[in-house]
Amino acid sequence: MARLSEHGIRLSSMSPSFLNSNSTSHTWPFSAVAELIDNASDPGVSAKQIWIDAVNEADHLCITFTDNGSGMTPNKLHKMLSFGFTEKGSGKASLQAIGVYGNGFKSGSMRLGRDALIFTKNGGCQTVGMLSQTYLENIKAQAVIVPISLVVTEDSEASLAAILQHSIVNSLEQIQKHFDSILSKKGTKILIWNIRRAKDGKTEIDFETDPSDFRLPEIQIEELKKGPRNSGSLRPEHNIPDMHYSLRAYLSILYLKPRTQVILRGRKILTKLVSKRLIHIEHDVYKPHFSVS
């Protein structure tokens, strides 16, 4: 039976398939990575550093994002894992916020992989949550369900049981190990697994060619080259800019004034100011014309 609102009207539900269709707002994986960095750097979190890495966890290839921001309460984590809730759109913080629609984590994480665990601590409590397409398929869910557990309490046993049964961590000791890997007193760690794969069965991101980078596979680089060359914007003797296939190069020019230092696979991202590297710079002055009625 569908839940009813306080007005006696049936509440709408969100199909689990929406997690995948929503992620397609990112046409390539690097913008999904940027989405998660934005969340860490926005006011309310204000992380000084974020570490991005590829690790093996329980025989699963995973992408991790670990920041030293303010962490989240269980209620704030629940809002982050829900759709449309945001606290960035009001007050002074909204002037500096990058994301304001409450969709960034869902679209970004599900673009990179099918399943994600979030470990967060705010100095007062430790909370773990799961957003998982695999879990929803396994239980044949008709709507998106988000298990969230306060590790130190008993009032979220069902959520904790779901996380231990349907994720790649299967004990409280493993969960605590992930909390301990957040070296600061406050912070958040995102663990994404079942990484998205291309039609050839290989991961969409190449983690092996460069141990200090995330790269697009060679076949995707060749496809990228075809587009500009067919349109005439890229000559055969020219190479496609490395920011199109190297996450390290992409992140180096992504922010004009970075708020958060990004460490990718153990090496810091060095910001490049694009405006200072242009050979030809043109300044345009806009002069509005007013019509007199």
PDB file of C-alpha atoms in Angstrom:
ATOM      1  CA  MET A   1       0.000   0.000   0.000  1.00  0.00           C
ATOM      2  CA  ALA A   2       1.441   3.409  -0.972  1.00  0.00           C
ATOM      3  CA  ARG A   3       2.148   5.890   1.793  1.00  0.00           C
ATOM      4  CA  LEU A   4      -0.277   8.766   2.154  1.00  0.00           C
ATOM      5  CA  SER A   5       0.539  12.401   2.804  1.00  0.00           C
ATOM      6  CA  GLU A   6      -0.958  14.343   5.676  1.00  0.00           C
ATOM      7  CA  HIS A   7      -3.639  15.412   3.178  1.00  0.00           C
ATOM      8  CA  GLY A   8      -4.660  11.820   2.504  1.00  0.00           C
ATOM      9  CA  ILE A   9      -3.146  11.813  -0.991  1.00  0.00           C
ATOM     10  CA  ARG A  10      -0.775   9.093  -2.171  1.00  0.00           C
ATOM     11  CA  LEU A  11       2.888  10.098  -2.114  1.00  0.00           C
ATOM     12  CA  SER A  12       4.857   9.637  -5.309  1.00  0.00           C
ATOM     13  CA  SER A  13       7.809   7.250  -5.265  1.00  0.00           C
ATOM     14  CA  MET A  14      11.061   7.175  -7.208  1.00  0.00           C
ATOM     15  CA  SER A  15      11.931   4.124  -9.275  1.00  0.00           C
ATOM     16  CA  PRO A  16      15.376   2.603  -8.630  1.00  0.00           C
ATOM     17  CA  SER A  17      16.074   2.832 -12.385  1.00  0.00           C
ATOM     18  CA  PHE A  18      16.137   6.609 -11.976  1.00  0.00           C
ATOM     19  CA  LEU A  19      19.535   6.309 -10.272  1.00  0.00           C
ATOM     20  CA  ASN A  20      21.023   5.185 -13.574  1.00  0.00           C
ATOM     21  CA  SER A  21      19.072   7.510 -15.863  1.00  0.00           C
ATOM     22  CA  ASN A  22      19.848  10.464 -13.601  1.00  0.00           C
ATOM     23  CA  SER A  23      23.567   9.717 -13.843  1.00  0.00           C
ATOM     24  CA  THR A  24      23.515  10.197 -17.615  1.00  0.00           C
ATOM     25  CA  SER A  25      23.470  13.953 -17.036  1.00  0.00           C
ATOM     26  CA  HIS A  26      27.252  13.443 -16.968  1.00  0.00           C
ATOM     27  CA  THR A  27      28.409  12.676 -20.498  1.00  0.00           C
ATOM     28  CA  TRP A  28      31.853  11.565 -19.298  1.00  0.00           C
ATOM     29  CA  PRO A  29      33.300  10.316 -15.992  1.00  0.00           C
ATOM     30  CA  PHE A  30      35.545  13.318 -15.276  1.00  0.00           C
ATOM     31  CA  SER A  31      32.586  15.657 -14.767  1.00  0.00           C
ATOM     32  CA  ALA A  32      31.196  13.152 -12.256  1.00  0.00           C
ATOM     33  CA  VAL A  33      34.494  13.297 -10.347  1.00  0.00           C
ATOM     34  CA  ALA A  34      34.323  17.103 -10.401  1.00  0.00           C
ATOM     35  CA  GLU A  35      30.799  16.922  -8.951  1.00  0.00           C
ATOM     36  CA  LEU A  36      32.050  15.080  -5.876  1.00  0.00           C
ATOM     37  CA  ILE A  37      34.964  17.493  -5.454  1.00  0.00           C
ATOM     38  CA  ASP A  38      32.493  20.388  -5.623  1.00  0.00           C
ATOM     39  CA  ASN A  39      30.513  18.863  -2.756  1.00  0.00           C
ATOM     40  CA  ALA A  40      33.635  18.673  -0.589  1.00  0.00           C
ATOM     41  CA  SER A  41      34.673  22.255  -1.311  1.00  0.00           C
ATOM     42  CA  ASP A  42      31.279  23.891  -0.901  1.00  0.00           C
ATOM     43  CA  PRO A  43      30.433  25.919   2.241  1.00  0.00           C
ATOM     44  CA  GLY A  44      29.076  23.683   4.972  1.00  0.00           C
ATOM     45  CA  VAL A  45      31.778  21.109   4.264  1.00  0.00           C
ATOM     46  CA  SER A  46      34.775  23.319   3.446  1.00  0.00           C
ATOM     47  CA  ALA A  47      37.313  20.525   3.126  1.00  0.00           C
ATOM     48  CA  LYS A  48      40.921  21.654   2.928  1.00  0.00           C
ATOM     49  CA  GLN A  49      41.995  18.495   1.118  1.00  0.00           C
ATOM     50  CA  ILE A  50      40.344  15.654  -0.760  1.00  0.00           C
ATOM     51  CA  TRP A  51      42.141  12.431  -1.636  1.00  0.00           C
ATOM     52  CA  ILE A  52      41.040  10.460  -4.709  1.00  0.00           C
ATOM     53  CA  ASP A  53      42.305   6.953  -5.307  1.00  0.00           C
ATOM     54  CA  ALA A  54      41.611   3.550  -6.854  1.00  0.00           C
ATOM     55  CA  VAL A  55      41.810   0.624  -4.428  1.00  0.00           C
ATOM     56  CA  ASN A  56      40.936  -3.039  -4.239  1.00  0.00           C
ATOM     57  CA  GLU A  57      38.350  -3.842  -1.584  1.00  0.00           C
ATOM     58  CA  ALA A  58      37.061  -7.396  -1.125  1.00  0.00           C
ATOM     59  CA  ASP A  59      38.202  -8.268  -4.667  1.00  0.00           C
ATOM     60  CA  HIS A  60      36.314  -5.275  -6.074  1.00  0.00           C
ATOM     61  CA  LEU A  61      37.967  -2.372  -7.857  1.00  0.00           C
ATOM     62  CA  CYS A  62      36.808   0.782  -6.080  1.00  0.00           C
ATOM     63  CA  ILE A  63      37.163   4.547  -6.418  1.00  0.00           C
ATOM     64  CA  THR A  64      37.530   6.410  -3.121  1.00  0.00           C
ATOM     65  CA  PHE A  65      37.040  10.067  -2.207  1.00  0.00           C
ATOM     66  CA  THR A  66      38.204  11.061   1.284  1.00  0.00           C
ATOM     67  CA  ASP A  67      37.978  14.623   2.597  1.00  0.00           C
ATOM     68  CA  ASN A  68      38.773  16.407   5.860  1.00  0.00           C
ATOM     69  CA  GLY A  69      35.689  18.612   5.844  1.00  0.00           C
ATOM     70  CA  SER A  70      33.093  19.030   8.566  1.00  0.00           C
ATOM     71  CA  GLY A  71      31.434  15.636   8.141  1.00  0.00           C
ATOM     72  CA  MET A  72      27.694  15.026   8.414  1.00  0.00           C
ATOM     73  CA  THR A  73      25.060  14.215  10.985  1.00  0.00           C
ATOM     74  CA  PRO A  74      22.743  11.261  10.219  1.00  0.00           C
ATOM     75  CA  ASN A  75      20.012  13.705   9.195  1.00  0.00           C
ATOM     76  CA  LYS A  76      22.308  15.608   6.859  1.00  0.00           C
ATOM     77  CA  LEU A  77      23.564  12.362   5.319  1.00  0.00           C
ATOM     78  CA  HIS A  78      19.984  11.259   4.722  1.00  0.00           C
ATOM     79  CA  LYS A  79      19.249  14.531   2.924  1.00  0.00           C
ATOM     80  CA  MET A  80      22.382  14.149   0.805  1.00  0.00           C
ATOM     81  CA  LEU A  81      21.249  10.676  -0.251  1.00  0.00           C
ATOM     82  CA  SER A  82      17.738  11.944  -1.001  1.00  0.00           C
ATOM     83  CA  PHE A  83      16.766  13.944  -4.060  1.00  0.00           C
ATOM     84  CA  GLY A  84      16.295  17.697  -4.112  1.00  0.00           C
ATOM     85  CA  PHE A  85      17.318  18.450  -0.527  1.00  0.00           C
ATOM     86  CA  THR A  86      20.019  21.084  -0.170  1.00  0.00           C
ATOM     87  CA  GLU A  87      21.106  23.617   2.428  1.00  0.00           C
ATOM     88  CA  LYS A  88      23.269  25.558  -0.017  1.00  0.00           C
ATOM     89  CA  GLY A  89      20.532  27.691  -1.527  1.00  0.00           C
ATOM     90  CA  SER A  90      19.986  30.108   1.340  1.00  0.00           C
ATOM     91  CA  GLY A  91      22.032  32.551   3.354  1.00  0.00           C
ATOM     92  CA  LYS A  92      25.580  33.730   2.775  1.00  0.00           C
ATOM     93  CA  ALA A  93      26.787  30.232   1.898  1.00  0.00           C
ATOM     94  CA  SER A  94      24.673  30.242  -1.272  1.00  0.00           C
ATOM     95  CA  LEU A  95      26.842  33.006  -2.713  1.00  0.00           C
ATOM     96  CA  GLN A  96      29.849  30.676  -2.785  1.00  0.00           C
ATOM     97  CA  ALA A  97      28.117  27.346  -3.348  1.00  0.00           C
ATOM     98  CA  ILE A  98      28.753  25.511  -6.601  1.00  0.00           C
ATOM     99  CA  GLY A  99      25.874  23.039  -6.402  1.00  0.00           C
ATOM    100  CA  VAL A 100      22.448  24.190  -5.223  1.00  0.00           C
ATOM    101  CA  TYR A 101      19.983  21.560  -6.494  1.00  0.00           C
ATOM    102  CA  GLY A 102      20.622  18.606  -4.191  1.00  0.00           C
ATOM    103  CA  ASN A 103      21.467  16.194  -7.014  1.00  0.00           C
ATOM    104  CA  GLY A 104      25.259  16.241  -7.314  1.00  0.00           C
ATOM    105  CA  PHE A 105      26.205  13.248  -5.193  1.00  0.00           C
ATOM    106  CA  LYS A 106      23.556  10.978  -6.688  1.00  0.00           C
ATOM    107  CA  SER A 107      24.351  11.810 -10.312  1.00  0.00           C
ATOM    108  CA  GLY A 108      28.127  11.877  -9.784  1.00  0.00           C
ATOM    109  CA  SER A 109      28.551   8.687  -7.763  1.00  0.00           C
ATOM    110  CA  MET A 110      26.138   6.629  -9.873  1.00  0.00           C
ATOM    111  CA  ARG A 111      27.911   7.810 -13.039  1.00  0.00           C
ATOM    112  CA  LEU A 112      31.154   6.281 -11.766  1.00  0.00           C
ATOM    113  CA  GLY A 113      29.725   3.048 -10.387  1.00  0.00           C
ATOM    114  CA  ARG A 114      26.531   1.232  -9.471  1.00  0.00           C
ATOM    115  CA  ASP A 115      27.057   1.217  -5.719  1.00  0.00           C
ATOM    116  CA  ALA A 116      28.434   3.570  -3.073  1.00  0.00           C
ATOM    117  CA  LEU A 117      29.072   3.604   0.671  1.00  0.00           C
ATOM    118  CA  ILE A 118      29.481   6.846   2.581  1.00  0.00           C
ATOM    119  CA  PHE A 119      31.372   6.934   5.885  1.00  0.00           C
ATOM    120  CA  THR A 120      31.157  10.248   7.697  1.00  0.00           C
ATOM    121  CA  LYS A 121      32.070  11.571  11.127  1.00  0.00           C
ATOM    122  CA  ASN A 122      31.403  15.064  12.467  1.00  0.00           C
ATOM    123  CA  GLY A 123      33.238  14.902  15.763  1.00  0.00           C
ATOM    124  CA  GLY A 124      30.195  13.676  17.639  1.00  0.00           C
ATOM    125  CA  CYS A 125      29.040  10.566  15.811  1.00  0.00           C
ATOM    126  CA  GLN A 126      29.987   8.146  13.052  1.00  0.00           C
ATOM    127  CA  THR A 127      27.424   7.353  10.366  1.00  0.00           C
ATOM    128  CA  VAL A 128      27.476   5.044   7.358  1.00  0.00           C
ATOM    129  CA  GLY A 129      25.012   5.144   4.470  1.00  0.00           C
ATOM    130  CA  MET A 130      24.565   3.215   1.235  1.00  0.00           C
ATOM    131  CA  LEU A 131      23.240   4.187  -2.182  1.00  0.00           C
ATOM    132  CA  SER A 132      23.193   0.978  -4.200  1.00  0.00           C
ATOM    133  CA  GLN A 133      21.540  -0.074  -7.436  1.00  0.00           C
ATOM    134  CA  THR A 134      22.647  -3.679  -6.857  1.00  0.00           C
ATOM    135  CA  TYR A 135      20.991  -3.737  -3.419  1.00  0.00           C
ATOM    136  CA  LEU A 136      17.725  -2.352  -4.804  1.00  0.00           C
ATOM    137  CA  GLU A 137      17.711  -4.993  -7.571  1.00  0.00           C
ATOM    138  CA  ASN A 138      18.463  -7.798  -5.122  1.00  0.00           C
ATOM    139  CA  ILE A 139      15.532  -6.943  -2.881  1.00  0.00           C
ATOM    140  CA  LYS A 140      13.307  -6.115  -5.886  1.00  0.00           C
ATOM    141  CA  ALA A 141      12.635  -2.666  -4.496  1.00  0.00           C
ATOM    142  CA  GLN A 142       9.851  -0.632  -6.111  1.00  0.00           C
ATOM    143  CA  ALA A 143      11.272   2.654  -4.845  1.00  0.00           C
ATOM    144  CA  VAL A 144      14.688   4.000  -3.872  1.00  0.00           C
ATOM    145  CA  ILE A 145      15.615   2.886  -0.338  1.00  0.00           C
ATOM    146  CA  VAL A 146      18.663   4.304   1.411  1.00  0.00           C
ATOM    147  CA  PRO A 147      19.998   2.365   4.432  1.00  0.00           C
ATOM    148  CA  ILE A 148      21.679   4.700   6.944  1.00  0.00           C
ATOM    149  CA  SER A 149      23.125   3.524  10.240  1.00  0.00           C
ATOM    150  CA  LEU A 150      24.547   5.255  13.269  1.00  0.00           C
ATOM    151  CA  VAL A 151      27.238   2.758  14.155  1.00  0.00           C
ATOM    152  CA  VAL A 152      26.968   3.289  17.906  1.00  0.00           C
ATOM    153  CA  THR A 153      23.192   2.901  18.283  1.00  0.00           C
ATOM    154  CA  GLU A 154      20.675   0.092  18.067  1.00  0.00           C
ATOM    155  CA  ASP A 155      17.807   2.027  16.450  1.00  0.00           C
ATOM    156  CA  SER A 156      19.152   1.465  12.957  1.00  0.00           C
ATOM    157  CA  GLU A 157      19.793  -2.275  13.072  1.00  0.00           C
ATOM    158  CA  ALA A 158      17.817  -2.956   9.882  1.00  0.00           C
ATOM    159  CA  SER A 159      19.895  -0.445   7.912  1.00  0.00           C
ATOM    160  CA  LEU A 160      23.145  -1.823   9.301  1.00  0.00           C
ATOM    161  CA  ALA A 161      22.058  -5.371   8.468  1.00  0.00           C
ATOM    162  CA  ALA A 162      21.264  -4.322   4.885  1.00  0.00           C
ATOM    163  CA  ILE A 163      24.669  -2.653   4.520  1.00  0.00           C
ATOM    164  CA  LEU A 164      26.538  -5.681   5.886  1.00  0.00           C
ATOM    165  CA  GLN A 165      24.571  -8.099   3.694  1.00  0.00           C
ATOM    166  CA  HIS A 166      24.477  -6.176   0.413  1.00  0.00           C
ATOM    167  CA  SER A 167      27.725  -4.183   0.302  1.00  0.00           C
ATOM    168  CA  ILE A 168      31.409  -5.079   0.092  1.00  0.00           C
ATOM    169  CA  VAL A 169      31.894  -4.625   3.853  1.00  0.00           C
ATOM    170  CA  ASN A 170      30.505  -7.450   5.964  1.00  0.00           C
ATOM    171  CA  SER A 171      31.538  -6.658   9.534  1.00  0.00           C
ATOM    172  CA  LEU A 172      31.588  -3.809  12.021  1.00  0.00           C
ATOM    173  CA  GLU A 173      35.367  -4.146  12.128  1.00  0.00           C
ATOM    174  CA  GLN A 174      35.584  -3.393   8.409  1.00  0.00           C
ATOM    175  CA  ILE A 175      33.274  -0.414   8.783  1.00  0.00           C
ATOM    176  CA  GLN A 176      35.408   0.933  11.625  1.00  0.00           C
ATOM    177  CA  LYS A 177      38.511   0.456   9.489  1.00  0.00           C
ATOM    178  CA  HIS A 178      37.053   2.831   6.903  1.00  0.00           C
ATOM    179  CA  PHE A 179      36.225   5.392   9.587  1.00  0.00           C
ATOM    180  CA  ASP A 180      39.799   5.127  10.874  1.00  0.00           C
ATOM    181  CA  SER A 181      41.114   5.790   7.363  1.00  0.00           C
ATOM    182  CA  ILE A 182      39.635   9.307   7.695  1.00  0.00           C
ATOM    183  CA  LEU A 183      42.654  10.650   9.552  1.00  0.00           C
ATOM    184  CA  SER A 184      41.056  13.909  10.703  1.00  0.00           C
ATOM    185  CA  LYS A 185      38.521  14.127  13.543  1.00  0.00           C
ATOM    186  CA  LYS A 186      35.874  15.145  11.026  1.00  0.00           C
ATOM    187  CA  GLY A 187      35.486  14.147   7.427  1.00  0.00           C
ATOM    188  CA  THR A 188      33.820  11.901   4.876  1.00  0.00           C
ATOM    189  CA  LYS A 189      34.886   8.916   2.791  1.00  0.00           C
ATOM    190  CA  ILE A 190      33.010   7.728  -0.301  1.00  0.00           C
ATOM    191  CA  LEU A 191      33.625   4.198  -1.545  1.00  0.00           C
ATOM    192  CA  ILE A 192      32.281   3.443  -5.037  1.00  0.00           C
ATOM    193  CA  TRP A 193      32.343  -0.059  -6.525  1.00  0.00           C
ATOM    194  CA  ASN A 194      30.961  -1.943  -9.508  1.00  0.00           C
ATOM    195  CA  ILE A 195      32.728   0.657 -11.610  1.00  0.00           C
ATOM    196  CA  ARG A 196      31.026   1.472 -14.901  1.00  0.00           C
ATOM    197  CA  ARG A 197      32.324  -0.521 -17.844  1.00  0.00           C
ATOM    198  CA  ALA A 198      32.418   0.093 -21.574  1.00  0.00           C
ATOM    199  CA  LYS A 199      30.904  -2.179 -24.229  1.00  0.00           C
ATOM    200  CA  ASP A 200      34.142  -4.187 -24.407  1.00  0.00           C
ATOM    201  CA  GLY A 201      33.802  -5.119 -20.738  1.00  0.00           C
ATOM    202  CA  LYS A 202      36.738  -3.008 -19.600  1.00  0.00           C
ATOM    203  CA  THR A 203      36.362  -0.263 -17.020  1.00  0.00           C
ATOM    204  CA  GLU A 204      35.424   3.096 -18.496  1.00  0.00           C
ATOM    205  CA  ILE A 205      38.432   4.622 -16.730  1.00  0.00           C
ATOM    206  CA  ASP A 206      41.957   3.325 -17.310  1.00  0.00           C
ATOM    207  CA  PHE A 207      43.596   2.935 -13.895  1.00  0.00           C
ATOM    208  CA  GLU A 208      46.692   1.039 -15.062  1.00  0.00           C
ATOM    209  CA  THR A 209      48.488   3.043 -17.783  1.00  0.00           C
ATOM    210  CA  ASP A 210      49.560   5.793 -15.372  1.00  0.00           C
ATOM    211  CA  PRO A 211      49.693   4.876 -11.651  1.00  0.00           C
ATOM    212  CA  SER A 212      49.363   8.570 -10.724  1.00  0.00           C
ATOM    213  CA  ASP A 213      46.353   9.331 -12.916  1.00  0.00           C
ATOM    214  CA  PHE A 214      42.879   8.285 -14.047  1.00  0.00           C
ATOM    215  CA  ARG A 215      42.789   8.190 -17.848  1.00  0.00           C
ATOM    216  CA  LEU A 216      40.314   7.392 -20.555  1.00  0.00           C
ATOM    217  CA  PRO A 217      41.203   4.208 -22.470  1.00  0.00           C
ATOM    218  CA  GLU A 218      43.047   4.587 -25.777  1.00  0.00           C
ATOM    219  CA  ILE A 219      39.985   3.598 -27.783  1.00  0.00           C
ATOM    220  CA  GLN A 220      37.998   6.482 -26.297  1.00  0.00           C
ATOM    221  CA  ILE A 221      40.852   8.902 -27.009  1.00  0.00           C
ATOM    222  CA  GLU A 222      40.744   7.897 -30.684  1.00  0.00           C
ATOM    223  CA  GLU A 223      36.979   8.475 -30.733  1.00  0.00           C
ATOM    224  CA  LEU A 224      37.512  11.920 -29.192  1.00  0.00           C
ATOM    225  CA  LYS A 225      39.957  12.785 -31.956  1.00  0.00           C
ATOM    226  CA  LYS A 226      37.517  11.857 -34.716  1.00  0.00           C
ATOM    227  CA  GLY A 227      34.933  14.449 -33.722  1.00  0.00           C
ATOM    228  CA  PRO A 228      37.089  17.619 -33.881  1.00  0.00           C
ATOM    229  CA  ARG A 229      38.924  16.407 -36.988  1.00  0.00           C
ATOM    230  CA  ASN A 230      35.714  15.661 -38.865  1.00  0.00           C
ATOM    231  CA  SER A 231      34.433  19.125 -38.006  1.00  0.00           C
ATOM    232  CA  GLY A 232      37.694  20.761 -39.072  1.00  0.00           C
ATOM    233  CA  SER A 233      38.484  22.209 -35.652  1.00  0.00           C
ATOM    234  CA  LEU A 234      41.420  19.819 -35.136  1.00  0.00           C
ATOM    235  CA  ARG A 235      43.975  19.190 -37.880  1.00  0.00           C
ATOM    236  CA  PRO A 236      45.546  15.745 -38.311  1.00  0.00           C
ATOM    237  CA  GLU A 237      48.953  16.976 -37.165  1.00  0.00           C
ATOM    238  CA  HIS A 238      47.497  18.354 -33.927  1.00  0.00           C
ATOM    239  CA  ASN A 239      47.011  16.343 -30.753  1.00  0.00           C
ATOM    240  CA  ILE A 240      43.860  16.472 -28.689  1.00  0.00           C
ATOM    241  CA  PRO A 241      44.465  18.374 -25.391  1.00  0.00           C
ATOM    242  CA  ASP A 242      45.346  16.012 -22.555  1.00  0.00           C
ATOM    243  CA  MET A 243      42.591  17.439 -20.351  1.00  0.00           C
ATOM    244  CA  HIS A 244      40.159  15.415 -22.496  1.00  0.00           C
ATOM    245  CA  TYR A 245      41.626  12.064 -21.437  1.00  0.00           C
ATOM    246  CA  SER A 246      43.691  12.729 -18.275  1.00  0.00           C
ATOM    247  CA  LEU A 247      41.892  13.445 -14.999  1.00  0.00           C
ATOM    248  CA  ARG A 248      45.063  15.027 -13.599  1.00  0.00           C
ATOM    249  CA  ALA A 249      45.246  17.467 -16.514  1.00  0.00           C
ATOM    250  CA  TYR A 250      41.494  18.136 -16.330  1.00  0.00           C
ATOM    251  CA  LEU A 251      41.566  18.952 -12.612  1.00  0.00           C
ATOM    252  CA  SER A 252      44.601  21.200 -13.045  1.00  0.00           C
ATOM    253  CA  ILE A 253      42.530  23.710 -15.043  1.00  0.00           C
ATOM    254  CA  LEU A 254      39.061  23.053 -13.608  1.00  0.00           C
ATOM    255  CA  TYR A 255      39.095  25.733 -10.912  1.00  0.00           C
ATOM    256  CA  LEU A 256      40.252  29.312 -11.291  1.00  0.00           C
ATOM    257  CA  LYS A 257      40.793  29.625  -7.542  1.00  0.00           C
ATOM    258  CA  PRO A 258      40.632  26.170  -5.919  1.00  0.00           C
ATOM    259  CA  ARG A 259      39.196  26.064  -2.398  1.00  0.00           C
ATOM    260  CA  THR A 260      40.237  22.467  -1.825  1.00  0.00           C
ATOM    261  CA  GLN A 261      43.565  20.823  -2.530  1.00  0.00           C
ATOM    262  CA  VAL A 262      43.085  17.659  -4.573  1.00  0.00           C
ATOM    263  CA  ILE A 263      45.465  14.726  -4.125  1.00  0.00           C
ATOM    264  CA  LEU A 264      45.037  12.178  -6.915  1.00  0.00           C
ATOM    265  CA  ARG A 265      46.601   8.780  -6.252  1.00  0.00           C
ATOM    266  CA  GLY A 266      49.060  10.221  -3.755  1.00  0.00           C
ATOM    267  CA  ARG A 267      50.169  13.234  -5.825  1.00  0.00           C
ATOM    268  CA  LYS A 268      48.885  16.787  -5.503  1.00  0.00           C
ATOM    269  CA  ILE A 269      47.104  18.426  -8.411  1.00  0.00           C
ATOM    270  CA  LEU A 270      49.028  21.524  -9.508  1.00  0.00           C
ATOM    271  CA  THR A 271      46.636  24.244 -10.619  1.00  0.00           C
ATOM    272  CA  LYS A 272      47.309  25.924 -13.964  1.00  0.00           C
ATOM    273  CA  LEU A 273      45.915  29.383 -14.608  1.00  0.00           C
ATOM    274  CA  VAL A 274      44.672  29.068 -18.165  1.00  0.00           C
ATOM    275  CA  SER A 275      44.419  32.832 -18.680  1.00  0.00           C
ATOM    276  CA  LYS A 276      48.180  33.169 -18.202  1.00  0.00           C
ATOM    277  CA  ARG A 277      48.972  30.420 -20.708  1.00  0.00           C
ATOM    278  CA  LEU A 278      47.011  31.732 -23.683  1.00  0.00           C
ATOM    279  CA  ILE A 279      49.064  32.911 -26.650  1.00  0.00           C
ATOM    280  CA  HIS A 280      46.403  35.331 -27.864  1.00  0.00           C
ATOM    281  CA  ILE A 281      44.131  37.164 -25.465  1.00  0.00           C
ATOM    282  CA  GLU A 282      41.231  39.296 -26.607  1.00  0.00           C
ATOM    283  CA  HIS A 283      39.290  41.654 -24.359  1.00  0.00           C
ATOM    284  CA  ASP A 284      35.726  42.521 -25.220  1.00  0.00           C
ATOM    285  CA  VAL A 285      33.936  45.471 -23.692  1.00  0.00           C
ATOM    286  CA  TYR A 286      30.178  45.325 -23.479  1.00  0.00           C
ATOM    287  CA  LYS A 287      28.361  48.616 -23.899  1.00  0.00           C
ATOM    288  CA  PRO A 288      24.604  48.308 -23.417  1.00  0.00           C
ATOM    289  CA  HIS A 289      22.309  50.341 -25.620  1.00  0.00           C
ATOM    290  CA  PHE A 290      19.114  51.661 -24.085  1.00  0.00           C
ATOM    291  CA  SER A 291      16.029  52.332 -26.127  1.00  0.00           C
ATOM    292  CA  VAL A 292      13.959  55.356 -25.256  1.00  0.00           C
ATOM    293  CA  SER A 293      10.224  54.769 -25.387  1.00  0.00           C
TER     294      SER A 293
END
